[in-house]
PDB file of C-alpha atoms in Angstrom:
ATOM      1  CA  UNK A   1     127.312  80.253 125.027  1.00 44.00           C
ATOM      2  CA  UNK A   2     126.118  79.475 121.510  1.00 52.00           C
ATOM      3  CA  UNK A   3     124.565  82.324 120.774  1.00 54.00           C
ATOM      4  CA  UNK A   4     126.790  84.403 122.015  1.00 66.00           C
ATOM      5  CA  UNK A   5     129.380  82.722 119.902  1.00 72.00           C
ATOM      6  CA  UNK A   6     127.009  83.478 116.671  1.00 76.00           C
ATOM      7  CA  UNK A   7     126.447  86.962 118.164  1.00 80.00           C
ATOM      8  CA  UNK A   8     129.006  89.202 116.205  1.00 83.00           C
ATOM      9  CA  UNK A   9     129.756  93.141 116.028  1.00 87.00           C
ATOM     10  CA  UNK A  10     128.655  94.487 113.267  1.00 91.00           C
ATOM     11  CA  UNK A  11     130.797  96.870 111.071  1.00 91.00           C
ATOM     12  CA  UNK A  12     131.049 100.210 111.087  1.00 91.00           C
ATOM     13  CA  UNK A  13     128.058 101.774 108.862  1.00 93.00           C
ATOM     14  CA  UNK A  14     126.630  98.202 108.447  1.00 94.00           C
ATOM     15  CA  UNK A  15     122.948  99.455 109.769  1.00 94.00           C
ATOM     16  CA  UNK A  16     122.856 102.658 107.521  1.00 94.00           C
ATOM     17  CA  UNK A  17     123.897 100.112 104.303  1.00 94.00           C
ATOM     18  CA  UNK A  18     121.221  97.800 105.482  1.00 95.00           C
ATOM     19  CA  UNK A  19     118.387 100.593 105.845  1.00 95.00           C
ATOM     20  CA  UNK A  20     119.675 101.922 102.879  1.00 93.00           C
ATOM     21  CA  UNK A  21     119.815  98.812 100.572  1.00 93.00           C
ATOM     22  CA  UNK A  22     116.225  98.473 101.472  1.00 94.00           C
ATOM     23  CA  UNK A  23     114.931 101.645 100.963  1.00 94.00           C
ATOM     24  CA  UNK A  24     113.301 101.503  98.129  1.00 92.00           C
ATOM     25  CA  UNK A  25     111.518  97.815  98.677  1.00 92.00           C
ATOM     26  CA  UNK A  26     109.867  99.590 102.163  1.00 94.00           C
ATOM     27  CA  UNK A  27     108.913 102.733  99.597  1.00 93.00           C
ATOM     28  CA  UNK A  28     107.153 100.115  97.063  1.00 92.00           C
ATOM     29  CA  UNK A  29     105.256  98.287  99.995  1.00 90.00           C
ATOM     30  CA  UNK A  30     103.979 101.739 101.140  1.00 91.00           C
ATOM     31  CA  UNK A  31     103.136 102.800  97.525  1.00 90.00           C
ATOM     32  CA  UNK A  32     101.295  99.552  97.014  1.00 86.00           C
ATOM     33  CA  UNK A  33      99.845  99.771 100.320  1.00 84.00           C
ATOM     34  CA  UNK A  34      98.114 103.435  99.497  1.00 84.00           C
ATOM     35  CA  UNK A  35      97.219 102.366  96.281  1.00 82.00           C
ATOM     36  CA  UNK A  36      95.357  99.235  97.729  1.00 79.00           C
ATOM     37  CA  UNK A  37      93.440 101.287 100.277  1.00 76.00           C
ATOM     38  CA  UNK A  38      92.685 104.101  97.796  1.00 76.00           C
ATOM     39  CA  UNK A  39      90.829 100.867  95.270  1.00 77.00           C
ATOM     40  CA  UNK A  40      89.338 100.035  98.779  1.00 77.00           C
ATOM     41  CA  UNK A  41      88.116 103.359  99.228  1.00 78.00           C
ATOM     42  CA  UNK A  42      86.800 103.901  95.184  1.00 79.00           C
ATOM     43  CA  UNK A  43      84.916 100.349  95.771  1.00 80.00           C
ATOM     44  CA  UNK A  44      83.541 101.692  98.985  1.00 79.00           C
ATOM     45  CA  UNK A  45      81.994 105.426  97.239  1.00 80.00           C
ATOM     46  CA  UNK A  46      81.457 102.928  94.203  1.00 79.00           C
ATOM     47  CA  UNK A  47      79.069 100.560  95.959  1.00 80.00           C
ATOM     48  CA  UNK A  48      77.582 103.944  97.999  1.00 79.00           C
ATOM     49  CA  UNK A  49      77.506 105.771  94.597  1.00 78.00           C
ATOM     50  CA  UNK A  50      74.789 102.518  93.552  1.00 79.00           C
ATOM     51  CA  UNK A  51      73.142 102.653  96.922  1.00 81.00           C
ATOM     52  CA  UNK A  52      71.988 106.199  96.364  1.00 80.00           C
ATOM     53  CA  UNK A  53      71.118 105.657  92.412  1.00 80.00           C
ATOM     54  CA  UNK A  54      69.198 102.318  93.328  1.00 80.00           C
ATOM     55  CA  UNK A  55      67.427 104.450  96.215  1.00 80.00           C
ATOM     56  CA  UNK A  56      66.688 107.370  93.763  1.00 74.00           C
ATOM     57  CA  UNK A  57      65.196 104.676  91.151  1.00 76.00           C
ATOM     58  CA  UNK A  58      63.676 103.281  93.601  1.00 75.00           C
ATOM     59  CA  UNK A  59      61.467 106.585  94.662  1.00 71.00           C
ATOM     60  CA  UNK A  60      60.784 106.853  91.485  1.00 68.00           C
ATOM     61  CA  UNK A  61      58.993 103.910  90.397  1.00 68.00           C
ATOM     62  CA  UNK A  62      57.325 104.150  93.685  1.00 64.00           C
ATOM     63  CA  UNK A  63      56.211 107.891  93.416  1.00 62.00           C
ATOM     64  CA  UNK A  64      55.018 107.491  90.217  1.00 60.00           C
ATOM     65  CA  UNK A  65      51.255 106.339  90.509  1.00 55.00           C
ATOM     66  CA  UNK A  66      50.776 109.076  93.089  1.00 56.00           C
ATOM     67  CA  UNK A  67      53.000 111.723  90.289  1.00 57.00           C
ATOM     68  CA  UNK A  68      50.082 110.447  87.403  1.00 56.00           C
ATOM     69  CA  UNK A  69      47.217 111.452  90.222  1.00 62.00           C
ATOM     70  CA  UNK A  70      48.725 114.538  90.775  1.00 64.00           C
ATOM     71  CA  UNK A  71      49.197 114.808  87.682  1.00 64.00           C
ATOM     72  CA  UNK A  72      45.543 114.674  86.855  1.00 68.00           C
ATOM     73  CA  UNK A  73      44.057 117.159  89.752  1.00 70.00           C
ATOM     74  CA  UNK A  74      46.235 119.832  88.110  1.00 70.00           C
ATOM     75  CA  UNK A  75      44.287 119.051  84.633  1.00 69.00           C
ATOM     76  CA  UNK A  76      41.554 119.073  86.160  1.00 70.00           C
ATOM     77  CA  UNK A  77      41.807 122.578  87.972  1.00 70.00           C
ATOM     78  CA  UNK A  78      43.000 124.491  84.412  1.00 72.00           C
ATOM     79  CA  UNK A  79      39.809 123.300  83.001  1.00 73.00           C
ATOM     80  CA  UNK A  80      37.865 124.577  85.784  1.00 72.00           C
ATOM     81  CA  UNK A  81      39.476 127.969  85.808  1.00 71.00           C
ATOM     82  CA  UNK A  82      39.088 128.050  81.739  1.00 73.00           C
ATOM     83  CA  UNK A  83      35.423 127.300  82.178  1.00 72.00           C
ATOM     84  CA  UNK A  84      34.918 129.975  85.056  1.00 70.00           C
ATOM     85  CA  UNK A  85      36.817 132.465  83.192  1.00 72.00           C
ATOM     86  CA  UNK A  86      34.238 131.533  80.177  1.00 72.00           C
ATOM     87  CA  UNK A  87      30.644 132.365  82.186  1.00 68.00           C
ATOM     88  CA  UNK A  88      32.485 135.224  83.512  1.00 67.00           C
ATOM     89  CA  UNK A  89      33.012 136.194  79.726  1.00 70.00           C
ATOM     90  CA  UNK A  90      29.341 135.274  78.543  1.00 66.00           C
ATOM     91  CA  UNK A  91      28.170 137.496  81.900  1.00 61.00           C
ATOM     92  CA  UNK A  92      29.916 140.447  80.962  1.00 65.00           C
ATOM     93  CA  UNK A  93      28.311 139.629  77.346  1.00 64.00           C
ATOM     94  CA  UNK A  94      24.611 140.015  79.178  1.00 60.00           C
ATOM     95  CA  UNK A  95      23.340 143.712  78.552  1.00 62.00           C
ATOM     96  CA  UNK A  96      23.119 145.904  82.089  1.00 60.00           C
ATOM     97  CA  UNK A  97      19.584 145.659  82.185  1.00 64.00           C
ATOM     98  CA  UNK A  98      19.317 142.047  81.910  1.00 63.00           C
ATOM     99  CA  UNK A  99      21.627 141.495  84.812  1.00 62.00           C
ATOM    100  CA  UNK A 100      19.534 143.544  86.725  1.00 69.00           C
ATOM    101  CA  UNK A 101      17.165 141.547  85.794  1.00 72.00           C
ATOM    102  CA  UNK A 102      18.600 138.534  86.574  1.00 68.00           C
ATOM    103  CA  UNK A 103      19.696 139.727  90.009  1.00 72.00           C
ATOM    104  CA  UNK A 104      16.069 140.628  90.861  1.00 74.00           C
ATOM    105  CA  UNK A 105      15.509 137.271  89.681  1.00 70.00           C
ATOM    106  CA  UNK A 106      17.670 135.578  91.731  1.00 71.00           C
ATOM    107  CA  UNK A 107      16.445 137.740  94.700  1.00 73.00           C
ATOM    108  CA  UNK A 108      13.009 136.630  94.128  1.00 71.00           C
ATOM    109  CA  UNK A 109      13.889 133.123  94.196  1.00 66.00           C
ATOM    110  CA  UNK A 110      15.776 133.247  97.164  1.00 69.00           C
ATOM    111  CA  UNK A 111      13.028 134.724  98.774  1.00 64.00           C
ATOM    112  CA  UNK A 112      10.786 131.979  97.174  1.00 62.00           C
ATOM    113  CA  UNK A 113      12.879 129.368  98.688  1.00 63.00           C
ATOM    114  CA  UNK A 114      13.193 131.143 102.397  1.00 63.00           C
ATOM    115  CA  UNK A 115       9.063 130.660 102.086  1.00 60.00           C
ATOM    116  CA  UNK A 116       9.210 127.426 101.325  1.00 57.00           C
ATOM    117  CA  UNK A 117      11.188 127.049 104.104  1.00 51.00           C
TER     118      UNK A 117
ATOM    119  CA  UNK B   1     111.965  90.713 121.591  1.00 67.00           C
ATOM    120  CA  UNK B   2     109.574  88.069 121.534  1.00 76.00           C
ATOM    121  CA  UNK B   3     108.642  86.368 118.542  1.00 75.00           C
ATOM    122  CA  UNK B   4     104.885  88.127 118.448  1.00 78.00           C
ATOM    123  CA  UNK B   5     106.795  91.276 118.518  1.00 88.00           C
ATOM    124  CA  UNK B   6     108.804  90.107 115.779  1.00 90.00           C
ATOM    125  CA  UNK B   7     105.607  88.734 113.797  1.00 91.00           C
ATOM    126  CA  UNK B   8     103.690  92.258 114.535  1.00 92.00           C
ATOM    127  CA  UNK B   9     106.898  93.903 112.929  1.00 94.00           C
ATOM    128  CA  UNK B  10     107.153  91.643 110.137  1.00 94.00           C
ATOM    129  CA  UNK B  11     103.393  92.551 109.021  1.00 93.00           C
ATOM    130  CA  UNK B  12     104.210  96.356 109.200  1.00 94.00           C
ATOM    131  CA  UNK B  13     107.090  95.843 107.009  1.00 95.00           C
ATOM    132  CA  UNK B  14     105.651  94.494 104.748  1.00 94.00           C
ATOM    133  CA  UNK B  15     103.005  97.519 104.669  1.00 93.00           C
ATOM    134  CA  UNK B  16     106.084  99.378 104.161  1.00 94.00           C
ATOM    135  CA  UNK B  17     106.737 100.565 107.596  1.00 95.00           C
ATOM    136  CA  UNK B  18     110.259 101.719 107.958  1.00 95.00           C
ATOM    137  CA  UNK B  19     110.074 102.104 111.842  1.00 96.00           C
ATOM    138  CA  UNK B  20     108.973  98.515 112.267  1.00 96.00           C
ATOM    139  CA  UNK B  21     112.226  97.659 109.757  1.00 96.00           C
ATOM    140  CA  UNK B  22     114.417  99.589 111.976  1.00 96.00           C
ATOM    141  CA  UNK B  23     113.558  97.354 114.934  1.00 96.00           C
ATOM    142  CA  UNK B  24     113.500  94.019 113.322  1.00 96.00           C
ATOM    143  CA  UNK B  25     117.330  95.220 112.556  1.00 96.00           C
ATOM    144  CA  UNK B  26     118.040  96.041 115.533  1.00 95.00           C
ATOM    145  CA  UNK B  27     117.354  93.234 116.984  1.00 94.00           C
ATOM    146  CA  UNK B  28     118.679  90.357 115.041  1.00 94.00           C
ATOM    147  CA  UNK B  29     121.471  92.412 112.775  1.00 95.00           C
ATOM    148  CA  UNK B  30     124.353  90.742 114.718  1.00 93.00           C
ATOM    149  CA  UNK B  31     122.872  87.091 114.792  1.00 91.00           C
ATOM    150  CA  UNK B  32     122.451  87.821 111.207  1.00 94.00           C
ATOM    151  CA  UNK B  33     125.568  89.469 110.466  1.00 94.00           C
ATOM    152  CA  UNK B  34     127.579  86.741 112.556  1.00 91.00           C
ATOM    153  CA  UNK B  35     126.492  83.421 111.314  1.00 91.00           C
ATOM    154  CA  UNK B  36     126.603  84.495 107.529  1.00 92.00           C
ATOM    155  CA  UNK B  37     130.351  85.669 108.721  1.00 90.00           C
ATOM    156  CA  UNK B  38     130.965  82.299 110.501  1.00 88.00           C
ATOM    157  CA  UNK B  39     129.401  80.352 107.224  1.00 88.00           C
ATOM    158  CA  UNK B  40     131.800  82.302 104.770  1.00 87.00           C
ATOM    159  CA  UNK B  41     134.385  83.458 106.497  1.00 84.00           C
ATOM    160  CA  UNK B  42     134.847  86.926 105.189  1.00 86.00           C
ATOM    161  CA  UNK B  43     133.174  90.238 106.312  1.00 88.00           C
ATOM    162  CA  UNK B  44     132.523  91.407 103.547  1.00 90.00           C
ATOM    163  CA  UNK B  45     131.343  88.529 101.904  1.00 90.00           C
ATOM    164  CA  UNK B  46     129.034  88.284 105.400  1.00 92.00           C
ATOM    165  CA  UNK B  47     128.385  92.281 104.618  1.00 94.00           C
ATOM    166  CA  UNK B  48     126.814  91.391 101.255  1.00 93.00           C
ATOM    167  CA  UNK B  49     124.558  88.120 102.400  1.00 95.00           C
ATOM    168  CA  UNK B  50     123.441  90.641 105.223  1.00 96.00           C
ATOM    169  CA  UNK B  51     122.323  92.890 103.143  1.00 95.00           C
ATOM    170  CA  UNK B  52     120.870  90.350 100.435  1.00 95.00           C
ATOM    171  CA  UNK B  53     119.018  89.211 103.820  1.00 96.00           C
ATOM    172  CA  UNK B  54     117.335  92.132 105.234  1.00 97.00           C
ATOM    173  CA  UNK B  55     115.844  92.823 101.644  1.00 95.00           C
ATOM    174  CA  UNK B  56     114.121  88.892 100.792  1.00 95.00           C
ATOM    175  CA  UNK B  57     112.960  89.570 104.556  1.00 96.00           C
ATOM    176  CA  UNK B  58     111.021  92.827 103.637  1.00 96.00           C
ATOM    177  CA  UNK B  59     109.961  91.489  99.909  1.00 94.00           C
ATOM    178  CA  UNK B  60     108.980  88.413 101.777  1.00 94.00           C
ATOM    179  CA  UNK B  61     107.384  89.807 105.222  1.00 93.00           C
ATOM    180  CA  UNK B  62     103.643  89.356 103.740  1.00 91.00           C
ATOM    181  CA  UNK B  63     104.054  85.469 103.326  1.00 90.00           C
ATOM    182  CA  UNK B  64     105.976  84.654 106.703  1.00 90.00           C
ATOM    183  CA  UNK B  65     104.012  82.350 108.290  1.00 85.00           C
ATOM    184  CA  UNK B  66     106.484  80.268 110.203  1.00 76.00           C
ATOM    185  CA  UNK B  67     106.632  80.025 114.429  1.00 78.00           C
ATOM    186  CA  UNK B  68     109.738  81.996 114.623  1.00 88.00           C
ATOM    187  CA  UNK B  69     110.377  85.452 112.571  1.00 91.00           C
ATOM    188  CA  UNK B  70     114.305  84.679 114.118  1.00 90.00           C
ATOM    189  CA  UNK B  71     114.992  81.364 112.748  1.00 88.00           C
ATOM    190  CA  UNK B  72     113.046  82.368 109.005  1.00 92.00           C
ATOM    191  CA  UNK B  73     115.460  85.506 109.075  1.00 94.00           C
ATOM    192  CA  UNK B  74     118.469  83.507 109.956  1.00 91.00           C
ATOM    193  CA  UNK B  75     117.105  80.673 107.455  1.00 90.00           C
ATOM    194  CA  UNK B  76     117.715  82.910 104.990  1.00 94.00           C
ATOM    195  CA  UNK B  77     120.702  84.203 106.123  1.00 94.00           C
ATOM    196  CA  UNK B  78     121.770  80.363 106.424  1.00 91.00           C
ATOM    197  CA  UNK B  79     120.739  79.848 102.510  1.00 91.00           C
ATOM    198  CA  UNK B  80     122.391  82.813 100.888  1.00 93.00           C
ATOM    199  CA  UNK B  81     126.029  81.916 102.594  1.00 91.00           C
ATOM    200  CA  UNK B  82     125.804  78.632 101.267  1.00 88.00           C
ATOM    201  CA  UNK B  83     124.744  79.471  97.734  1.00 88.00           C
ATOM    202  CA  UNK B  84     127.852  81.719  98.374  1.00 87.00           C
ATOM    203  CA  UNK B  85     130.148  79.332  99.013  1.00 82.00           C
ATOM    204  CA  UNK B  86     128.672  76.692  96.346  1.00 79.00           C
ATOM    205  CA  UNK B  87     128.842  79.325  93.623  1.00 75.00           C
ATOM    206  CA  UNK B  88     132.607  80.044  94.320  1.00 66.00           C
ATOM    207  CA  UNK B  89     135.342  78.628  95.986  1.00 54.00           C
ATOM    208  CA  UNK B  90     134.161  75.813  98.180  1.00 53.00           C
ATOM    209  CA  UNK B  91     136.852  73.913  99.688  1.00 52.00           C
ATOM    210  CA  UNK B  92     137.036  70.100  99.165  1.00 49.00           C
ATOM    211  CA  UNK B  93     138.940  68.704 101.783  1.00 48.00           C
ATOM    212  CA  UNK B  94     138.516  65.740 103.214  1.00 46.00           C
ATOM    213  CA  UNK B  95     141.105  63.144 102.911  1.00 44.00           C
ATOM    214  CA  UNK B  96     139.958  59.335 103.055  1.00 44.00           C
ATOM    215  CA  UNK B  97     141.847  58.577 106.314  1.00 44.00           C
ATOM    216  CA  UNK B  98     140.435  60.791 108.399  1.00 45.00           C
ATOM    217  CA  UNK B  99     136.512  59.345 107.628  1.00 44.00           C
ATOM    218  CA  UNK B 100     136.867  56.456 109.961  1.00 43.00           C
ATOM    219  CA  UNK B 101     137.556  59.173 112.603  1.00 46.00           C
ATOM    220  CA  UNK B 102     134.265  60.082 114.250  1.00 46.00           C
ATOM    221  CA  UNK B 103     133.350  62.797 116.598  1.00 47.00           C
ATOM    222  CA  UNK B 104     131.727  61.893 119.862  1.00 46.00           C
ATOM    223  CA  UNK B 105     128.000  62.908 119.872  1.00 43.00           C
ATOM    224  CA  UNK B 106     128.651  64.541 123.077  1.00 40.00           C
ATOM    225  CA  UNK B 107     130.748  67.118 120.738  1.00 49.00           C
ATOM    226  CA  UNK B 108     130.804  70.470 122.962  1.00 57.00           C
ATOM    227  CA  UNK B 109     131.976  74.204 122.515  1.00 60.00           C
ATOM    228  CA  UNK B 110     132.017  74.559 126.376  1.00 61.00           C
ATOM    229  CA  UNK B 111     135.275  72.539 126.869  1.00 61.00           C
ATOM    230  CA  UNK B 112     136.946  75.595 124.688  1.00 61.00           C
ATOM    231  CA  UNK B 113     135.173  78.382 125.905  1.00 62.00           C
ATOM    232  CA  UNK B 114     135.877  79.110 129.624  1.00 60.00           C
ATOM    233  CA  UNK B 115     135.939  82.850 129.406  1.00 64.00           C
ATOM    234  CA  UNK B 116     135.023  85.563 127.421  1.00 64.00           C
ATOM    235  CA  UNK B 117     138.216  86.345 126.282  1.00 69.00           C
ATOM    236  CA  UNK B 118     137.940  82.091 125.030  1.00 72.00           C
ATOM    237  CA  UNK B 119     134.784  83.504 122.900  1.00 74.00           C
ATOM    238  CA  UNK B 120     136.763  86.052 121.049  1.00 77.00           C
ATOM    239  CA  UNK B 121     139.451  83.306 120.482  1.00 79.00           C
ATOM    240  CA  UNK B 122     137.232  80.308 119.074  1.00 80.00           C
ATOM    241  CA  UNK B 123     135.214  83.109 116.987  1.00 80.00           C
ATOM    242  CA  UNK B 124     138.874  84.088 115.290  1.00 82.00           C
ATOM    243  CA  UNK B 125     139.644  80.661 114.738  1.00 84.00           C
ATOM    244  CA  UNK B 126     136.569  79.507 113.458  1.00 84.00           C
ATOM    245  CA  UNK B 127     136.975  82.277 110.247  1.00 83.00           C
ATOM    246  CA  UNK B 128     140.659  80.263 109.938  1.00 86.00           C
ATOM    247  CA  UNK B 129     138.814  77.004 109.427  1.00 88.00           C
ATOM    248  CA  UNK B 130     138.831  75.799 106.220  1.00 87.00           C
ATOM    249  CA  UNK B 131     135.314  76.210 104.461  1.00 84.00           C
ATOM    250  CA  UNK B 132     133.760  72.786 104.808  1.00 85.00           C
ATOM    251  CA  UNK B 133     134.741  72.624 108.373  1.00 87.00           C
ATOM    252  CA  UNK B 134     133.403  75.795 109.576  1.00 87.00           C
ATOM    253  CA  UNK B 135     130.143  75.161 107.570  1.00 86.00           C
ATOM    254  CA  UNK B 136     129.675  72.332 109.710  1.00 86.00           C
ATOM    255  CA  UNK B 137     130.716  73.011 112.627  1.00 85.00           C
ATOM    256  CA  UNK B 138     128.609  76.664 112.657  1.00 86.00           C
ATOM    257  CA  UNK B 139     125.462  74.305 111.431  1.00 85.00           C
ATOM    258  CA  UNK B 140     126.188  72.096 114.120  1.00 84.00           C
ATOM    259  CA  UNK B 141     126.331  74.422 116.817  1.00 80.00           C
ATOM    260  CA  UNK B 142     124.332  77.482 115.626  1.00 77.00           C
ATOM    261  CA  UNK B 143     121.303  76.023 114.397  1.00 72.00           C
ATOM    262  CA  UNK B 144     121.437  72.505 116.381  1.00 72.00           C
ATOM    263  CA  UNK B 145     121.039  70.429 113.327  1.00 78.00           C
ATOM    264  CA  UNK B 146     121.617  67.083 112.445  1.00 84.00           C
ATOM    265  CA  UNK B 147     124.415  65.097 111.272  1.00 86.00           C
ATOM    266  CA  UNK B 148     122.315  63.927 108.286  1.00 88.00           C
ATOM    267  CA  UNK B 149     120.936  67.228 107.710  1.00 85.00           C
ATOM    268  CA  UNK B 150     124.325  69.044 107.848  1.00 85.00           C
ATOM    269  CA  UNK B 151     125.113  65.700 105.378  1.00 86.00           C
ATOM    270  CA  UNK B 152     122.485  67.040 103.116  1.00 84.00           C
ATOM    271  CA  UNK B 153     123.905  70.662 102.618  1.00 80.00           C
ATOM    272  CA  UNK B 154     127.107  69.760 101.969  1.00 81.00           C
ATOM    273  CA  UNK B 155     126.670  66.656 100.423  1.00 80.00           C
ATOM    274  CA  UNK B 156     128.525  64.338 102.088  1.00 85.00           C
ATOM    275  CA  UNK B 157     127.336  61.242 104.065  1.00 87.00           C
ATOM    276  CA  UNK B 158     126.766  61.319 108.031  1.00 87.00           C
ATOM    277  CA  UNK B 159     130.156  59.921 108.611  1.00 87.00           C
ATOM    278  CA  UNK B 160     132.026  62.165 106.554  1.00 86.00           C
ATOM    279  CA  UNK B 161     130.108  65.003 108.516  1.00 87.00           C
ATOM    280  CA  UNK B 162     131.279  63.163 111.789  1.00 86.00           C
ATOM    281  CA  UNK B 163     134.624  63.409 110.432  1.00 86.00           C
ATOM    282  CA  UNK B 164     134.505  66.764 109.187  1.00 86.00           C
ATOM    283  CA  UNK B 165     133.488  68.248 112.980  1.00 87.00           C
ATOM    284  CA  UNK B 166     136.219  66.148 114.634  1.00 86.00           C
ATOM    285  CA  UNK B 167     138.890  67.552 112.518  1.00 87.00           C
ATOM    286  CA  UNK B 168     137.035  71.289 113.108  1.00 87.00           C
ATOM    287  CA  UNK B 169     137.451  70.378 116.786  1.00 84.00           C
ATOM    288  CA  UNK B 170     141.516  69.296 116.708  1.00 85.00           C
ATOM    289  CA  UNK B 171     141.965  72.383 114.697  1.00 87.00           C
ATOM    290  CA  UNK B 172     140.159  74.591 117.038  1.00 84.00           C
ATOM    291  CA  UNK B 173     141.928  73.099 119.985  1.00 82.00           C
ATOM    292  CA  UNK B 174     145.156  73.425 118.049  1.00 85.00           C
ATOM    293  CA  UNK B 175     144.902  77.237 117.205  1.00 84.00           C
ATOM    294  CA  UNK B 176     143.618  77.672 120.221  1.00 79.00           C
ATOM    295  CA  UNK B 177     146.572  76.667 122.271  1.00 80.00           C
ATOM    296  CA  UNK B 178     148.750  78.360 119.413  1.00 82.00           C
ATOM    297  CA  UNK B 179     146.889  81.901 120.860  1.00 73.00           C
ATOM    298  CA  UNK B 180     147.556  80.861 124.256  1.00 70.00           C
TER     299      UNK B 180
END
């Protein structure tokens, strides 16, 4: 019986003026709703974004002893292709009768060292 | 609607949700609506403090934190109509003989109200109440409080309180028979 006696008709309209009057509150909660979860979501790429740099730095100090060898066998195989390329220079500097020469020569040793054998 | 309901609505309001809004209206609009009519007496006074309501209960639906989303909204409610009435014209009636006059704890709607068409009678009346009375009396029987705590809002003692609801009552009765 109390509540009922409390419980009154509202007027005409009353829940449109209501809805109405509070519009823009409910529009400011949403807006500041979005605008939370977008910070949420730019903390979230932020942290990944750091992730993937401290991974990338990470590779790198890692990969760099083996980068230095690597480094070092590609020195190392220019100088051996500069030195073949300079016999094959000082051989084509050898007159046509010395290589001959020399080929016999290095016939006759194999030949010397299949004896030996 | 139970109060989780109403606790699950109040944290989608105040994410902005205007369907969860709608529902909380629904269901406690005439509670609302009623007692802030009953407190001031005027519709459209009741109209404004309805309105002034619904929008501290969405700017406010974060930090609810209370057992009952009902009693916080009608709280409110509750507050606004008496700020109302302080701010403006706030009856002071209470003349010195009738304070030794004291209602009976026992005090009791349910002799007046035998039938619905009794309801719609008392609820008339109680608008024709002068202000003080009807404050009291609707705290009384709306929201079960005390004698001293009905003391506190209007600042009077508990006796002048008891006196105040005993003259509410002869009124009542008195209008009431006048309808009759």
């Amino acid at each position: 019986m109390k509540k009922s006696l409390f419980d009154v008709e509202t007027p005409s309209g009353h829940e449109d003026r209501v809805l109405s009057a509070v519009a823009g509150e409910l529009a400011a909660r949403r807006e500041k709703t979005r605008a939370s979860r977008r910070h949420w979501i730019l903390g979230l790429l932020g942290g990944a974004g750091g992730l993937v740099a401290a991974s990338y730095a990470g590779l790198l100090y890692f990969r760099g002893p083996g980068a230095g060898a690597a480094a070092e066998d590609d020195l190392f195989l220019a100088k051996e292709i500069e030195e073949t390329d300079a016999d094959l220079e000082l051989l084509a500097d050898v007159p046509l009768d010395e290589a001959e020469d020399f080929d016999r020569f290095l016939e006759d040793l194999e030949l010397l060292e299949e004896e030996d054998v | 609607m139970s109060d989780r309901d109403d606790e699950a609505l109040l944290r989608q309001i105040a994410k902005g949700d205007s369907k969860a809004f709608e529902s909380l209206l629904r269901a406690h609009k005439r509670a609302v609506f009623g007692l802030a009519y009953h407190l001031t007496g005027s519709k459209m006074t009741a109209e404004d403090i309805s309105q002034e309501t619904w929008i501290r209960v969405v700017k406010n639906a974060e930090s609810f934190k209370g057992e009952s989303a009902r009693a916080w909204i009608l709280t409110i409610a509750r507050n606004l109509s008496l700020n109302e009435l302080r701010r403006g014209k706030w009856e002071a009636e209470l003349p010195p003989e009738d304070e030794g006059r004291l209602v009976s704890d026992a005090f009791s709607f349910d002799e007046l109200m035998q039938t619905e068409s009794d309801l719609k009678r008392v609820q008339s009346a109680l608008t024709r109440l002068p202000d003080r009375q009807r404050v009291a009396l609707v705290l009384f029987l709306s929201e079960e409080r005390t004698y001293a705590q009905i003391g506190a809002e209007l600042e009077l003692d508990v006796n002048a309180v008891k006196a105040l609801l005993f003259r509410a009552r002869e009124n009542l009765k008195k209008m009431m028979a006048e309808a009759s």
